[in-house]
Amino acid sequence: MVLMVLLVASVALYLIHKKLKLVNLDTFIGPVTTSVSDFYMESQCNACSKIFEKTDDCPYHQFVMTTHDKGRLGNKMSEYATLLAVSALTGFTPVLSKEHHSALIDVFPSIPYNGSIISDSCINEAHQLFTENLAATQAFLATRPQERIRNIRLMHYPNTVFYFDKIKGILKDHFAFTPRVNDAAEEFLAATRRQIASRIPNPIWVGIHVRRTDYEHHLDMLQNGTLVKFEFFIRAMIKLKETLSDSNPNFDPSNLVYLVSSDDVDWIKDNFQTLAHAETIIYAANAFESKFEFPPNHLDMCIMSKCNHSIVDYGTFGFWGAYLAGGHTIQAENIGTGFSIQVESIKQAKLSKWQFIEAHSRQTP
């Protein structure tokens, strides 16, 4: 068995713990615990720069780990966010697998943890936690696992917005893109602003993410659903205009500029160019240049995160682009007859500026 080693950048980790202490984590689980945040600080910061002692291939120190490494970038971000939230709730040390760490650090170099090799015995003896079942997770946390459980393993594709929304500020710091990606996004927005300045001097950026290709099979298998049609995005744009008009009496819809990204660029170009206001549609794919030494999807999400508002259909990639952006978000629901874990997770968090509309409609507005 390979021993599990947790290497932590001491200064960066100390800063994150200091920030976590400022969050009132007691509100996560009500009166069950008196000071989760203090427990988190006390139990971990003494070990910030240590290689933890081990026994039976696992460190003595209590920890919560990620070991589900099959997802893509959005899944990795959700798992990391849930990891930090559960860590803060229990006082357990967060541990990233090497695969998970490698996938994230190339995009977000501010993440203050190193990856660890996690032994099979360590994985097998850990308590399995399925955080998508919020009621069961709440009940588990209410039993004060820090007093009776050694290690926790997050299972499946954890995306528990209800918990990690409480540390959103910390997550935004951690999910800061590499300078080269950030600079490329900023330059693209600046160039676009100059291009449309004569028509739209004060643009309101709306990020739109369209998920297609292999997601069709995913929706069919898990939700008995189908990909949304273009009319969904038309209705979403109308809904966003109504929302912005209601929230701001000075809102001018002619200032809206839509930055559209997708894993199917041909589809979005074929459809969005048919709009009467097609001149307000900008394709994020145009920002990417062959000289860039990073994948196009990194730039897509970075551009989306810099928008004022968002429209997404489904999937964690679009979710994170919109979540990092803030502002109002319109998302699809009732995609199929099956249950959507992602939609339910967002609704449980009661995000004040997140609205859902029907994924499918028989009539096009």
CSV table of C-alpha atoms in Angstrom, one decimal:
chain,number,residue,atom,x,y,z
A,1,MET,CA,0.0,0.0,0.0
A,2,VAL,CA,1.1,3.5,-0.8
A,3,LEU,CA,1.1,5.8,2.2
A,4,MET,CA,-1.1,8.8,2.0
A,5,VAL,CA,0.8,12.0,2.3
A,6,LEU,CA,-0.8,15.4,2.7
A,7,LEU,CA,1.4,18.3,1.8
A,8,VAL,CA,0.0,21.7,2.6
A,9,ALA,CA,1.3,25.2,1.8
A,10,SER,CA,1.4,26.5,5.3
A,11,VAL,CA,1.1,30.2,4.7
A,12,ALA,CA,-1.7,29.9,2.1
A,13,LEU,CA,-3.6,27.3,4.3
A,14,TYR,CA,-3.3,29.6,7.3
A,15,LEU,CA,-4.9,32.4,5.4
A,16,ILE,CA,-7.8,30.2,4.3
A,17,HIS,CA,-8.4,29.0,7.8
A,18,LYS,CA,-8.4,32.6,9.0
A,19,LYS,CA,-11.0,33.4,6.4
A,20,LEU,CA,-13.1,30.4,7.3
A,21,LYS,CA,-13.2,31.5,10.9
A,22,LEU,CA,-14.9,34.7,9.8
A,23,VAL,CA,-17.8,32.7,8.4
A,24,ASN,CA,-20.6,31.8,10.8
A,25,LEU,CA,-20.6,28.2,10.1
A,26,ASP,CA,-22.8,27.4,13.1
A,27,THR,CA,-25.7,28.4,10.8
A,28,PHE,CA,-25.1,25.4,8.7
A,29,ILE,CA,-26.6,23.0,11.2
A,30,GLY,CA,-28.3,25.2,13.7
A,31,PRO,CA,-27.9,24.5,17.4
A,32,VAL,CA,-26.3,21.1,17.0
A,33,THR,CA,-22.8,22.5,17.4
A,34,THR,CA,-21.7,25.5,19.4
A,35,SER,CA,-18.6,26.6,17.4
A,36,VAL,CA,-17.8,24.6,14.2
A,37,SER,CA,-15.6,27.4,13.0
A,38,ASP,CA,-13.5,27.5,16.2
A,39,PHE,CA,-13.2,23.7,16.1
A,40,TYR,CA,-12.0,23.9,12.5
A,41,MET,CA,-9.3,26.4,13.4
A,42,GLU,CA,-8.1,24.6,16.5
A,43,SER,CA,-8.0,21.1,15.0
A,44,GLN,CA,-6.2,22.0,11.8
A,45,CYS,CA,-3.9,25.0,12.0
A,46,ASN,CA,-1.4,23.2,14.3
A,47,ALA,CA,-0.8,20.8,11.4
A,48,CYS,CA,-0.8,23.2,8.5
A,49,SER,CA,2.8,22.5,7.4
A,50,LYS,CA,3.3,19.0,8.6
A,51,ILE,CA,3.3,15.6,6.9
A,52,PHE,CA,0.7,13.9,9.1
A,53,GLU,CA,1.5,10.9,11.1
A,54,LYS,CA,0.0,7.7,9.9
A,55,THR,CA,-1.3,4.4,11.2
A,56,ASP,CA,-2.6,1.5,9.1
A,57,ASP,CA,-1.9,3.6,6.0
A,58,CYS,CA,-3.9,6.5,7.2
A,59,PRO,CA,-2.9,9.6,9.2
A,60,TYR,CA,-4.0,9.9,12.8
A,61,HIS,CA,-5.4,13.3,11.8
A,62,GLN,CA,-9.1,13.2,10.9
A,63,PHE,CA,-9.8,14.1,7.3
A,64,VAL,CA,-12.4,14.2,4.6
A,65,MET,CA,-11.2,13.2,1.1
A,66,THR,CA,-12.1,13.3,-2.5
A,67,THR,CA,-11.5,10.1,-4.5
A,68,HIS,CA,-14.1,10.3,-7.4
A,69,ASP,CA,-11.8,11.5,-10.2
A,70,LYS,CA,-13.9,10.7,-13.3
A,71,GLY,CA,-15.7,14.0,-13.8
A,72,ARG,CA,-14.6,17.0,-15.8
A,73,LEU,CA,-13.8,20.5,-14.7
A,74,GLY,CA,-17.2,21.5,-13.4
A,75,ASN,CA,-17.5,18.3,-11.5
A,76,LYS,CA,-14.1,18.8,-10.0
A,77,MET,CA,-15.0,22.3,-8.9
A,78,SER,CA,-18.2,21.1,-7.2
A,79,GLU,CA,-16.4,18.3,-5.4
A,80,TYR,CA,-13.7,20.7,-4.2
A,81,ALA,CA,-16.3,23.2,-3.0
A,82,THR,CA,-18.3,20.5,-1.2
A,83,LEU,CA,-15.0,19.2,0.3
A,84,LEU,CA,-14.2,22.6,1.9
A,85,ALA,CA,-17.7,23.0,3.2
A,86,VAL,CA,-17.9,19.6,4.8
A,87,SER,CA,-14.3,20.1,6.2
A,88,ALA,CA,-15.4,23.3,7.8
A,89,LEU,CA,-18.5,21.7,9.2
A,90,THR,CA,-16.7,18.7,10.8
A,91,GLY,CA,-13.3,20.2,11.6
A,92,PHE,CA,-11.7,17.4,9.4
A,93,THR,CA,-8.7,18.2,7.3
A,94,PRO,CA,-9.6,18.5,3.5
A,95,VAL,CA,-7.6,16.0,1.4
A,96,LEU,CA,-7.4,16.1,-2.4
A,97,SER,CA,-6.4,13.1,-4.5
A,98,LYS,CA,-3.5,13.7,-6.8
A,99,GLU,CA,-5.8,13.4,-9.8
A,100,HIS,CA,-8.2,15.9,-8.5
A,101,HIS,CA,-5.5,18.3,-7.5
A,102,SER,CA,-3.8,18.1,-10.9
A,103,ALA,CA,-7.1,18.8,-12.7
A,104,LEU,CA,-7.7,21.9,-10.7
A,105,ILE,CA,-4.3,23.5,-10.2
A,106,ASP,CA,-3.7,23.9,-13.9
A,107,VAL,CA,-6.7,26.2,-14.0
A,108,PHE,CA,-6.8,27.7,-10.5
A,109,PRO,CA,-3.2,28.1,-9.1
A,110,SER,CA,-4.5,29.8,-5.9
A,111,ILE,CA,-5.7,26.5,-4.5
A,112,PRO,CA,-3.6,26.1,-1.3
A,113,TYR,CA,-3.5,22.3,-1.1
A,114,ASN,CA,-1.3,19.7,-2.8
A,115,GLY,CA,-2.6,16.4,-4.0
A,116,SER,CA,-2.2,13.2,-1.9
A,117,ILE,CA,-1.8,9.6,-2.8
A,118,ILE,CA,-4.6,7.8,-1.0
A,119,SER,CA,-4.2,4.2,-0.2
A,120,ASP,CA,-6.9,1.6,-0.9
A,121,SER,CA,-7.2,0.7,2.8
A,122,CYS,CA,-7.6,4.3,3.7
A,123,ILE,CA,-10.4,4.7,1.1
A,124,ASN,CA,-12.1,1.5,2.1
A,125,GLU,CA,-12.3,2.3,5.8
A,126,ALA,CA,-13.6,5.8,5.4
A,127,HIS,CA,-17.2,6.7,6.1
A,128,GLN,CA,-19.0,7.2,2.8
A,129,LEU,CA,-21.0,10.4,2.5
A,130,PHE,CA,-23.5,11.0,-0.3
A,131,THR,CA,-24.1,14.8,0.1
A,132,GLU,CA,-26.7,15.0,-2.7
A,133,ASN,CA,-29.1,13.6,-0.1
A,134,LEU,CA,-29.3,16.8,2.0
A,135,ALA,CA,-31.6,15.4,4.7
A,136,ALA,CA,-29.4,12.4,5.3
A,137,THR,CA,-26.3,14.7,5.3
A,138,GLN,CA,-27.9,17.0,7.8
A,139,ALA,CA,-28.8,14.1,10.0
A,140,PHE,CA,-25.2,12.8,9.8
A,141,LEU,CA,-23.7,16.1,10.7
A,142,ALA,CA,-26.1,16.4,13.6
A,143,THR,CA,-24.5,13.4,15.2
A,144,ARG,CA,-21.1,15.3,15.5
A,145,PRO,CA,-19.0,12.9,13.4
A,146,GLN,CA,-15.8,14.6,14.6
A,147,GLU,CA,-16.4,12.8,17.9
A,148,ARG,CA,-16.8,9.3,16.5
A,149,ILE,CA,-15.5,9.0,12.9
A,150,ARG,CA,-12.0,9.0,11.7
A,151,ASN,CA,-12.3,9.8,8.0
A,152,ILE,CA,-15.0,10.7,5.5
A,153,ARG,CA,-15.0,10.0,1.8
A,154,LEU,CA,-17.2,12.1,-0.5
A,155,MET,CA,-19.0,9.9,-2.9
A,156,HIS,CA,-20.3,10.2,-6.5
A,157,TYR,CA,-20.3,13.8,-7.8
A,158,PRO,CA,-20.9,16.0,-4.8
A,159,ASN,CA,-22.3,19.3,-5.6
A,160,THR,CA,-24.0,20.5,-2.4
A,161,VAL,CA,-24.6,24.2,-3.1
A,162,PHE,CA,-26.6,24.5,0.2
A,163,TYR,CA,-23.3,24.1,2.1
A,164,PHE,CA,-20.6,25.7,0.0
A,165,ASP,CA,-22.6,28.8,-0.8
A,166,LYS,CA,-21.8,29.8,2.8
A,167,ILE,CA,-18.1,30.1,1.9
A,168,LYS,CA,-18.6,31.6,-1.6
A,169,GLY,CA,-16.1,34.4,-1.0
A,170,ILE,CA,-13.4,31.8,-0.2
A,171,LEU,CA,-14.2,29.7,-3.2
A,172,LYS,CA,-14.0,32.7,-5.5
A,173,ASP,CA,-10.5,33.4,-4.2
A,174,HIS,CA,-9.5,29.8,-4.8
A,175,PHE,CA,-11.2,29.6,-8.2
A,176,ALA,CA,-9.1,32.5,-9.6
A,177,PHE,CA,-7.9,31.7,-13.1
A,178,THR,CA,-4.3,31.6,-14.1
A,179,PRO,CA,-3.0,35.0,-15.2
A,180,ARG,CA,-2.7,33.9,-18.9
A,181,VAL,CA,-6.3,32.8,-19.0
A,182,ASN,CA,-7.5,35.8,-17.1
A,183,ASP,CA,-5.5,38.2,-19.3
A,184,ALA,CA,-6.9,36.6,-22.5
A,185,ALA,CA,-10.5,37.0,-21.2
A,186,GLU,CA,-9.9,40.6,-20.2
A,187,GLU,CA,-8.4,41.4,-23.6
A,188,PHE,CA,-11.3,39.8,-25.4
A,189,LEU,CA,-13.8,41.8,-23.4
A,190,ALA,CA,-11.9,45.0,-24.0
A,191,ALA,CA,-11.7,44.4,-27.7
A,192,THR,CA,-15.4,43.6,-27.8
A,193,ARG,CA,-16.2,46.8,-25.9
A,194,ARG,CA,-14.2,48.8,-28.4
A,195,GLN,CA,-15.9,47.0,-31.3
A,196,ILE,CA,-19.4,47.8,-30.1
A,197,ALA,CA,-18.7,51.2,-28.5
A,198,SER,CA,-20.5,53.3,-31.1
A,199,ARG,CA,-23.7,51.2,-30.7
A,200,ILE,CA,-23.6,50.1,-27.1
A,201,PRO,CA,-21.3,52.3,-25.0
A,202,ASN,CA,-22.3,50.8,-21.7
A,203,PRO,CA,-22.7,47.0,-22.3
A,204,ILE,CA,-24.3,44.7,-19.8
A,205,TRP,CA,-22.6,41.4,-20.3
A,206,VAL,CA,-24.7,38.2,-20.2
A,207,GLY,CA,-22.9,34.9,-20.3
A,208,ILE,CA,-24.8,32.1,-22.0
A,209,HIS,CA,-23.5,28.5,-21.8
A,210,VAL,CA,-25.0,25.9,-24.1
A,211,ARG,CA,-24.2,22.3,-23.2
A,212,ARG,CA,-24.7,19.7,-25.9
A,213,THR,CA,-22.7,16.9,-27.6
A,214,ASP,CA,-22.3,13.9,-25.1
A,215,TYR,CA,-24.7,15.5,-22.6
A,216,GLU,CA,-27.6,14.2,-24.7
A,217,HIS,CA,-26.8,10.7,-23.6
A,218,HIS,CA,-26.4,11.9,-20.0
A,219,LEU,CA,-29.8,13.5,-19.9
A,220,ASP,CA,-31.5,10.5,-21.5
A,221,MET,CA,-29.9,8.1,-19.0
A,222,LEU,CA,-30.3,10.0,-15.8
A,223,GLN,CA,-33.3,12.2,-16.2
A,224,ASN,CA,-35.2,10.7,-19.1
A,225,GLY,CA,-34.7,14.1,-20.7
A,226,THR,CA,-33.6,15.7,-24.0
A,227,LEU,CA,-31.4,18.6,-24.9
A,228,VAL,CA,-33.2,22.0,-24.8
A,229,LYS,CA,-34.1,23.5,-28.1
A,230,PHE,CA,-33.1,27.0,-29.1
A,231,GLU,CA,-36.5,28.4,-28.0
A,232,PHE,CA,-35.4,27.9,-24.4
A,233,PHE,CA,-32.7,30.5,-24.8
A,234,ILE,CA,-35.1,32.9,-26.4
A,235,ARG,CA,-37.5,32.5,-23.4
A,236,ALA,CA,-34.5,32.8,-21.0
A,237,MET,CA,-33.4,36.1,-22.6
A,238,ILE,CA,-37.0,37.4,-22.3
A,239,LYS,CA,-37.1,36.3,-18.7
A,240,LEU,CA,-33.8,38.0,-17.9
A,241,LYS,CA,-35.0,41.2,-19.4
A,242,GLU,CA,-38.1,41.1,-17.3
A,243,THR,CA,-36.1,40.4,-14.2
A,244,LEU,CA,-33.7,43.2,-14.8
A,245,SER,CA,-36.5,45.6,-15.6
A,246,ASP,CA,-38.3,44.7,-12.3
A,247,SER,CA,-35.1,45.2,-10.3
A,248,ASN,CA,-33.9,48.4,-11.8
A,249,PRO,CA,-36.2,51.1,-13.1
A,250,ASN,CA,-33.3,52.6,-15.1
A,251,PHE,CA,-32.5,49.3,-16.9
A,252,ASP,CA,-32.1,49.7,-20.7
A,253,PRO,CA,-32.4,46.4,-22.5
A,254,SER,CA,-30.5,47.8,-25.5
A,255,ASN,CA,-27.4,47.6,-23.4
A,256,LEU,CA,-27.5,43.8,-23.2
A,257,VAL,CA,-24.7,42.0,-25.0
A,258,TYR,CA,-24.7,38.2,-25.0
A,259,LEU,CA,-21.4,36.2,-24.7
A,260,VAL,CA,-22.2,32.7,-25.9
A,261,SER,CA,-20.0,29.7,-25.2
A,262,SER,CA,-20.7,26.0,-26.0
A,263,ASP,CA,-19.1,22.6,-26.6
A,264,ASP,CA,-21.0,22.8,-30.0
A,265,VAL,CA,-19.9,26.1,-31.6
A,266,ASP,CA,-21.5,25.3,-35.0
A,267,TRP,CA,-24.9,24.8,-33.3
A,268,ILE,CA,-24.9,28.1,-31.4
A,269,LYS,CA,-23.7,30.0,-34.5
A,270,ASP,CA,-26.5,28.4,-36.7
A,271,ASN,CA,-29.1,29.4,-34.2
A,272,PHE,CA,-28.2,32.6,-32.5
A,273,GLN,CA,-27.5,34.3,-35.8
A,274,THR,CA,-31.2,34.0,-36.6
A,275,LEU,CA,-32.1,36.5,-33.8
A,276,ALA,CA,-33.3,39.9,-34.8
A,277,HIS,CA,-30.7,41.3,-32.4
A,278,ALA,CA,-27.9,39.1,-33.7
A,279,GLU,CA,-25.5,42.0,-33.6
A,280,THR,CA,-25.6,41.7,-29.8
A,281,ILE,CA,-24.4,38.1,-29.9
A,282,ILE,CA,-20.7,37.5,-29.3
A,283,TYR,CA,-19.1,34.1,-29.5
A,284,ALA,CA,-16.6,33.3,-26.8
A,285,ALA,CA,-14.9,30.9,-29.2
A,286,ASN,CA,-13.6,33.9,-31.1
A,287,ALA,CA,-11.5,34.8,-28.1
A,288,PHE,CA,-9.4,31.6,-28.4
A,289,GLU,CA,-6.1,31.7,-30.4
A,290,SER,CA,-4.0,28.8,-31.4
A,291,LYS,CA,-1.0,30.2,-29.6
A,292,PHE,CA,-2.7,29.8,-26.3
A,293,GLU,CA,-1.3,27.0,-24.1
A,294,PHE,CA,-4.5,26.2,-22.4
A,295,PRO,CA,-7.8,24.5,-23.4
A,296,PRO,CA,-10.6,26.7,-24.9
A,297,ASN,CA,-13.0,25.7,-22.1
A,298,HIS,CA,-10.8,27.4,-19.5
A,299,LEU,CA,-11.2,30.7,-21.4
A,300,ASP,CA,-15.0,30.0,-21.9
A,301,MET,CA,-15.5,29.8,-18.1
A,302,CYS,CA,-13.3,32.7,-17.3
A,303,ILE,CA,-15.2,35.0,-19.8
A,304,MET,CA,-18.5,33.8,-18.4
A,305,SER,CA,-17.3,34.5,-14.8
A,306,LYS,CA,-16.7,38.1,-15.8
A,307,CYS,CA,-20.2,38.7,-17.0
A,308,ASN,CA,-22.9,40.7,-15.2
A,309,HIS,CA,-25.6,38.0,-15.6
A,310,SER,CA,-26.0,34.5,-16.9
A,311,ILE,CA,-28.2,32.0,-18.8
A,312,VAL,CA,-27.5,28.3,-18.5
A,313,ASP,CA,-29.2,25.1,-19.5
A,314,TYR,CA,-27.7,22.4,-17.3
A,315,GLY,CA,-24.4,20.9,-16.2
A,316,THR,CA,-21.8,22.0,-13.6
A,317,PHE,CA,-19.6,23.8,-16.1
A,318,GLY,CA,-22.3,26.4,-16.9
A,319,PHE,CA,-23.3,26.5,-13.2
A,320,TRP,CA,-19.8,27.5,-12.1
A,321,GLY,CA,-19.5,30.1,-14.8
A,322,ALA,CA,-22.7,31.7,-13.6
A,323,TYR,CA,-22.0,31.2,-9.9
A,324,LEU,CA,-18.6,32.9,-10.1
A,325,ALA,CA,-20.2,35.7,-12.1
A,326,GLY,CA,-22.9,36.5,-9.6
A,327,GLY,CA,-25.7,38.6,-10.9
A,328,HIS,CA,-29.0,37.1,-12.0
A,329,THR,CA,-29.1,33.6,-13.5
A,330,ILE,CA,-31.8,31.9,-15.6
A,331,GLN,CA,-31.6,28.1,-15.7
A,332,ALA,CA,-33.6,25.3,-17.2
A,333,GLU,CA,-35.7,22.9,-15.0
A,334,ASN,CA,-37.9,19.9,-15.7
A,335,ILE,CA,-35.6,18.7,-18.4
A,336,GLY,CA,-37.1,15.3,-18.3
A,337,THR,CA,-39.3,13.1,-16.1
A,338,GLY,CA,-36.4,12.1,-13.9
A,339,PHE,CA,-35.0,13.9,-10.9
A,340,SER,CA,-32.3,16.5,-11.4
A,341,ILE,CA,-29.8,16.5,-8.5
A,342,GLN,CA,-28.3,19.8,-9.7
A,343,VAL,CA,-31.5,21.7,-9.9
A,344,GLU,CA,-32.6,20.4,-6.5
A,345,SER,CA,-29.2,21.3,-5.0
A,346,ILE,CA,-29.5,24.9,-6.3
A,347,LYS,CA,-33.0,25.3,-5.0
A,348,GLN,CA,-32.1,24.0,-1.6
A,349,ALA,CA,-29.5,26.7,-1.4
A,350,LYS,CA,-32.1,29.4,-2.1
A,351,LEU,CA,-29.8,31.5,-4.2
A,352,SER,CA,-31.7,34.8,-4.3
A,353,LYS,CA,-30.8,35.7,-7.9
A,354,TRP,CA,-31.2,32.3,-9.4
A,355,GLN,CA,-34.4,31.6,-11.3
A,356,PHE,CA,-35.7,28.6,-13.2
A,357,ILE,CA,-37.9,28.3,-16.3
A,358,GLU,CA,-39.2,25.3,-18.1
A,359,ALA,CA,-36.7,23.5,-20.2
A,360,HIS,CA,-39.2,22.7,-22.9
A,361,SER,CA,-42.1,24.6,-24.3
A,362,ARG,CA,-44.6,23.8,-27.0
A,363,GLN,CA,-44.8,27.4,-28.0
A,364,THR,CA,-42.0,29.7,-29.0
A,365,PRO,CA,-42.5,33.3,-27.7
